[in-house]
Amino acid sequence: MKLFDLRSMFRIRLKRSVYRTRSRRLYEAHKENVRSVIHDRVNHFIGHYGPRHGIAVGRIAVRNQKSRWGSCSKKGNLNFNYKLTFLPPELRDYVIVHEICHIKEFNHGRGFWDLVKETVPDYKEVRKKLKEVR
Ligand SMILES: [Zn+2]
């Protein structure tokens, strides 16, 4: 087998394992870095949504979750999957914006998507790409 074949096999295996794994070791290796990136990006987007819409974020938790990318509680606490770090930046940012917008619009109605669109104008395409990641 050629080296190239081995590398492409490895890439496929890696991709599967990253999105499906609940490996404690992988989580431990990345969680601190992921936490700081997520905090930075939340602050970045709150710079937009805070002054314009009065949105304030509660606590931010980063967890080792199987399938959800993120969630938002009624108190404005945000929950993110540490695997966001393995996504392309525009997909990661979309997930973060999505949860921030739920603080104001606790639904997926028109008002919610209008909020998302303010910072992710191409959110429809980004959502499609995100659904392909599995
Ligand atoms: Zn949602």
PDB file of C-alpha atoms and ligand atoms in Angstrom:
ATOM      1  CA  MET A   1       0.000   0.000   0.000  1.00  0.00           C
ATOM      2  CA  LYS A   2       1.268   3.451  -0.910  1.00  0.00           C
ATOM      3  CA  LEU A   3       1.818   6.125   1.660  1.00  0.00           C
ATOM      4  CA  PHE A   4      -0.881   8.233   0.048  1.00  0.00           C
ATOM      5  CA  ASP A   5      -3.455   5.473   0.545  1.00  0.00           C
ATOM      6  CA  LEU A   6      -2.529   5.163   4.176  1.00  0.00           C
ATOM      7  CA  ARG A   7      -2.905   8.888   4.709  1.00  0.00           C
ATOM      8  CA  SER A   8      -6.286   9.073   3.061  1.00  0.00           C
ATOM      9  CA  MET A   9      -7.440   6.063   5.084  1.00  0.00           C
ATOM     10  CA  PHE A  10      -6.229   7.754   8.215  1.00  0.00           C
ATOM     11  CA  ARG A  11      -8.073  10.931   7.335  1.00  0.00           C
ATOM     12  CA  ILE A  12     -11.339   9.076   6.927  1.00  0.00           C
ATOM     13  CA  ARG A  13     -10.840   7.217  10.201  1.00  0.00           C
ATOM     14  CA  LEU A  14      -9.903  10.408  11.988  1.00  0.00           C
ATOM     15  CA  LYS A  15     -12.951  12.218  10.694  1.00  0.00           C
ATOM     16  CA  ARG A  16     -15.259   9.456  11.871  1.00  0.00           C
ATOM     17  CA  SER A  17     -13.641   9.169  15.238  1.00  0.00           C
ATOM     18  CA  VAL A  18     -13.705  12.911  15.859  1.00  0.00           C
ATOM     19  CA  TYR A  19     -17.401  13.352  15.205  1.00  0.00           C
ATOM     20  CA  ARG A  20     -18.611  10.148  16.807  1.00  0.00           C
ATOM     21  CA  THR A  21     -16.227   9.648  19.673  1.00  0.00           C
ATOM     22  CA  ARG A  22     -16.912  10.464  23.271  1.00  0.00           C
ATOM     23  CA  SER A  23     -13.248   9.897  24.090  1.00  0.00           C
ATOM     24  CA  ARG A  24     -12.377  11.397  27.446  1.00  0.00           C
ATOM     25  CA  ARG A  25      -8.746  11.728  26.375  1.00  0.00           C
ATOM     26  CA  LEU A  26      -9.525  13.759  23.261  1.00  0.00           C
ATOM     27  CA  TYR A  27     -11.814  15.999  25.311  1.00  0.00           C
ATOM     28  CA  GLU A  28      -9.203  16.530  28.019  1.00  0.00           C
ATOM     29  CA  ALA A  29      -6.579  17.358  25.392  1.00  0.00           C
ATOM     30  CA  HIS A  30      -8.696  20.083  23.784  1.00  0.00           C
ATOM     31  CA  LYS A  31     -11.115  21.468  26.339  1.00  0.00           C
ATOM     32  CA  GLU A  32      -9.026  24.386  27.662  1.00  0.00           C
ATOM     33  CA  ASN A  33      -8.188  25.677  24.226  1.00  0.00           C
ATOM     34  CA  VAL A  34     -11.771  25.216  23.034  1.00  0.00           C
ATOM     35  CA  ARG A  35     -13.110  27.059  26.071  1.00  0.00           C
ATOM     36  CA  SER A  36     -10.974  30.109  25.356  1.00  0.00           C
ATOM     37  CA  VAL A  37     -11.818  30.139  21.639  1.00  0.00           C
ATOM     38  CA  ILE A  38     -15.544  29.899  22.425  1.00  0.00           C
ATOM     39  CA  HIS A  39     -15.320  32.688  25.007  1.00  0.00           C
ATOM     40  CA  ASP A  40     -13.509  34.887  22.472  1.00  0.00           C
ATOM     41  CA  ARG A  41     -16.108  34.251  19.793  1.00  0.00           C
ATOM     42  CA  VAL A  42     -19.054  34.767  22.164  1.00  0.00           C
ATOM     43  CA  ASN A  43     -17.531  38.109  23.218  1.00  0.00           C
ATOM     44  CA  HIS A  44     -17.010  39.019  19.589  1.00  0.00           C
ATOM     45  CA  PHE A  45     -20.668  38.414  18.687  1.00  0.00           C
ATOM     46  CA  ILE A  46     -21.993  39.950  21.902  1.00  0.00           C
ATOM     47  CA  GLY A  47     -20.189  43.089  20.724  1.00  0.00           C
ATOM     48  CA  HIS A  48     -22.836  43.103  18.008  1.00  0.00           C
ATOM     49  CA  TYR A  49     -25.934  41.677  19.739  1.00  0.00           C
ATOM     50  CA  GLY A  50     -25.402  43.260  23.161  1.00  0.00           C
ATOM     51  CA  PRO A  51     -25.775  46.945  22.242  1.00  0.00           C
ATOM     52  CA  ARG A  52     -28.345  46.395  19.459  1.00  0.00           C
ATOM     53  CA  HIS A  53     -30.645  43.863  21.123  1.00  0.00           C
ATOM     54  CA  GLY A  54     -29.797  43.926  24.815  1.00  0.00           C
ATOM     55  CA  ILE A  55     -28.642  40.306  24.712  1.00  0.00           C
ATOM     56  CA  ALA A  56     -26.472  39.235  27.656  1.00  0.00           C
ATOM     57  CA  VAL A  57     -24.935  35.798  28.082  1.00  0.00           C
ATOM     58  CA  GLY A  58     -25.071  33.893  31.379  1.00  0.00           C
ATOM     59  CA  ARG A  59     -22.680  31.047  32.044  1.00  0.00           C
ATOM     60  CA  ILE A  60     -20.873  29.271  29.224  1.00  0.00           C
ATOM     61  CA  ALA A  61     -20.249  25.535  29.533  1.00  0.00           C
ATOM     62  CA  VAL A  62     -18.178  23.364  27.204  1.00  0.00           C
ATOM     63  CA  ARG A  63     -19.012  19.669  27.293  1.00  0.00           C
ATOM     64  CA  ASN A  64     -18.185  16.340  25.759  1.00  0.00           C
ATOM     65  CA  GLN A  65     -21.494  15.676  24.020  1.00  0.00           C
ATOM     66  CA  LYS A  66     -22.388  13.035  21.507  1.00  0.00           C
ATOM     67  CA  SER A  67     -24.584  14.797  19.006  1.00  0.00           C
ATOM     68  CA  ARG A  68     -25.666  18.339  19.860  1.00  0.00           C
ATOM     69  CA  TRP A  69     -23.447  21.241  18.873  1.00  0.00           C
ATOM     70  CA  GLY A  70     -24.919  23.640  21.360  1.00  0.00           C
ATOM     71  CA  SER A  71     -27.920  24.624  23.440  1.00  0.00           C
ATOM     72  CA  CYS A  72     -29.343  27.591  25.297  1.00  0.00           C
ATOM     73  CA  SER A  73     -31.270  27.723  28.570  1.00  0.00           C
ATOM     74  CA  LYS A  74     -34.055  30.148  29.409  1.00  0.00           C
ATOM     75  CA  LYS A  75     -31.673  31.887  31.799  1.00  0.00           C
ATOM     76  CA  GLY A  76     -29.297  32.662  28.938  1.00  0.00           C
ATOM     77  CA  ASN A  77     -26.720  30.021  29.831  1.00  0.00           C
ATOM     78  CA  LEU A  78     -25.002  28.548  26.804  1.00  0.00           C
ATOM     79  CA  ASN A  79     -23.781  25.028  26.338  1.00  0.00           C
ATOM     80  CA  PHE A  80     -21.343  23.995  23.620  1.00  0.00           C
ATOM     81  CA  ASN A  81     -19.882  20.753  22.357  1.00  0.00           C
ATOM     82  CA  TYR A  82     -16.067  20.831  22.543  1.00  0.00           C
ATOM     83  CA  LYS A  83     -15.999  19.291  19.049  1.00  0.00           C
ATOM     84  CA  LEU A  84     -16.783  22.740  17.682  1.00  0.00           C
ATOM     85  CA  THR A  85     -13.019  23.096  17.585  1.00  0.00           C
ATOM     86  CA  PHE A  86     -12.867  20.547  14.748  1.00  0.00           C
ATOM     87  CA  LEU A  87     -15.333  22.451  12.568  1.00  0.00           C
ATOM     88  CA  PRO A  88     -14.354  25.032   9.945  1.00  0.00           C
ATOM     89  CA  PRO A  89     -14.491  28.501  11.611  1.00  0.00           C
ATOM     90  CA  GLU A  90     -17.627  29.647   9.745  1.00  0.00           C
ATOM     91  CA  LEU A  91     -19.567  26.592  10.953  1.00  0.00           C
ATOM     92  CA  ARG A  92     -18.281  27.009  14.505  1.00  0.00           C
ATOM     93  CA  ASP A  93     -19.272  30.683  14.491  1.00  0.00           C
ATOM     94  CA  TYR A  94     -22.732  29.877  13.149  1.00  0.00           C
ATOM     95  CA  VAL A  95     -23.382  27.471  16.048  1.00  0.00           C
ATOM     96  CA  ILE A  96     -22.283  30.169  18.509  1.00  0.00           C
ATOM     97  CA  VAL A  97     -24.456  32.851  16.875  1.00  0.00           C
ATOM     98  CA  HIS A  98     -27.412  30.438  16.781  1.00  0.00           C
ATOM     99  CA  GLU A  99     -27.272  29.901  20.555  1.00  0.00           C
ATOM    100  CA  ILE A 100     -26.689  33.604  21.317  1.00  0.00           C
ATOM    101  CA  CYS A 101     -29.795  34.511  19.285  1.00  0.00           C
ATOM    102  CA  HIS A 102     -31.888  32.005  21.267  1.00  0.00           C
ATOM    103  CA  ILE A 103     -31.316  34.141  24.365  1.00  0.00           C
ATOM    104  CA  LYS A 104     -33.659  36.689  22.814  1.00  0.00           C
ATOM    105  CA  GLU A 105     -35.757  34.455  20.555  1.00  0.00           C
ATOM    106  CA  PHE A 106     -36.407  31.127  22.249  1.00  0.00           C
ATOM    107  CA  ASN A 107     -37.767  29.552  19.054  1.00  0.00           C
ATOM    108  CA  HIS A 108     -36.913  29.137  15.374  1.00  0.00           C
ATOM    109  CA  GLY A 109     -39.343  31.757  14.062  1.00  0.00           C
ATOM    110  CA  ARG A 110     -38.810  34.550  11.592  1.00  0.00           C
ATOM    111  CA  GLY A 111     -37.499  36.945  14.254  1.00  0.00           C
ATOM    112  CA  PHE A 112     -34.889  34.393  15.277  1.00  0.00           C
ATOM    113  CA  TRP A 113     -33.515  33.919  11.748  1.00  0.00           C
ATOM    114  CA  ASP A 114     -33.500  37.685  11.160  1.00  0.00           C
ATOM    115  CA  LEU A 115     -31.226  37.995  14.205  1.00  0.00           C
ATOM    116  CA  VAL A 116     -28.930  35.211  12.968  1.00  0.00           C
ATOM    117  CA  LYS A 117     -28.762  36.837   9.528  1.00  0.00           C
ATOM    118  CA  GLU A 118     -27.311  40.047  10.980  1.00  0.00           C
ATOM    119  CA  THR A 119     -23.938  38.373  11.529  1.00  0.00           C
ATOM    120  CA  VAL A 120     -24.260  35.239   9.335  1.00  0.00           C
ATOM    121  CA  PRO A 121     -25.908  36.479   6.119  1.00  0.00           C
ATOM    122  CA  ASP A 122     -25.390  33.116   4.374  1.00  0.00           C
ATOM    123  CA  TYR A 123     -26.717  31.086   7.303  1.00  0.00           C
ATOM    124  CA  LYS A 124     -28.844  28.852   5.046  1.00  0.00           C
ATOM    125  CA  GLU A 125     -25.797  27.513   3.240  1.00  0.00           C
ATOM    126  CA  VAL A 126     -23.846  27.218   6.465  1.00  0.00           C
ATOM    127  CA  ARG A 127     -26.670  25.164   8.021  1.00  0.00           C
ATOM    128  CA  LYS A 128     -26.613  22.780   5.069  1.00  0.00           C
ATOM    129  CA  LYS A 129     -22.880  22.271   5.469  1.00  0.00           C
ATOM    130  CA  LEU A 130     -23.277  21.673   9.183  1.00  0.00           C
ATOM    131  CA  LYS A 131     -25.866  18.956   8.573  1.00  0.00           C
ATOM    132  CA  GLU A 132     -23.370  17.158   6.326  1.00  0.00           C
ATOM    133  CA  VAL A 133     -20.866  16.876   9.163  1.00  0.00           C
ATOM    134  CA  ARG A 134     -21.466  13.478  10.756  1.00  0.00           C
TER     135      ARG A 134
HETATM  136 ZN    ZN B   1     -31.976  26.415  17.733  1.00  0.00          ZN
END
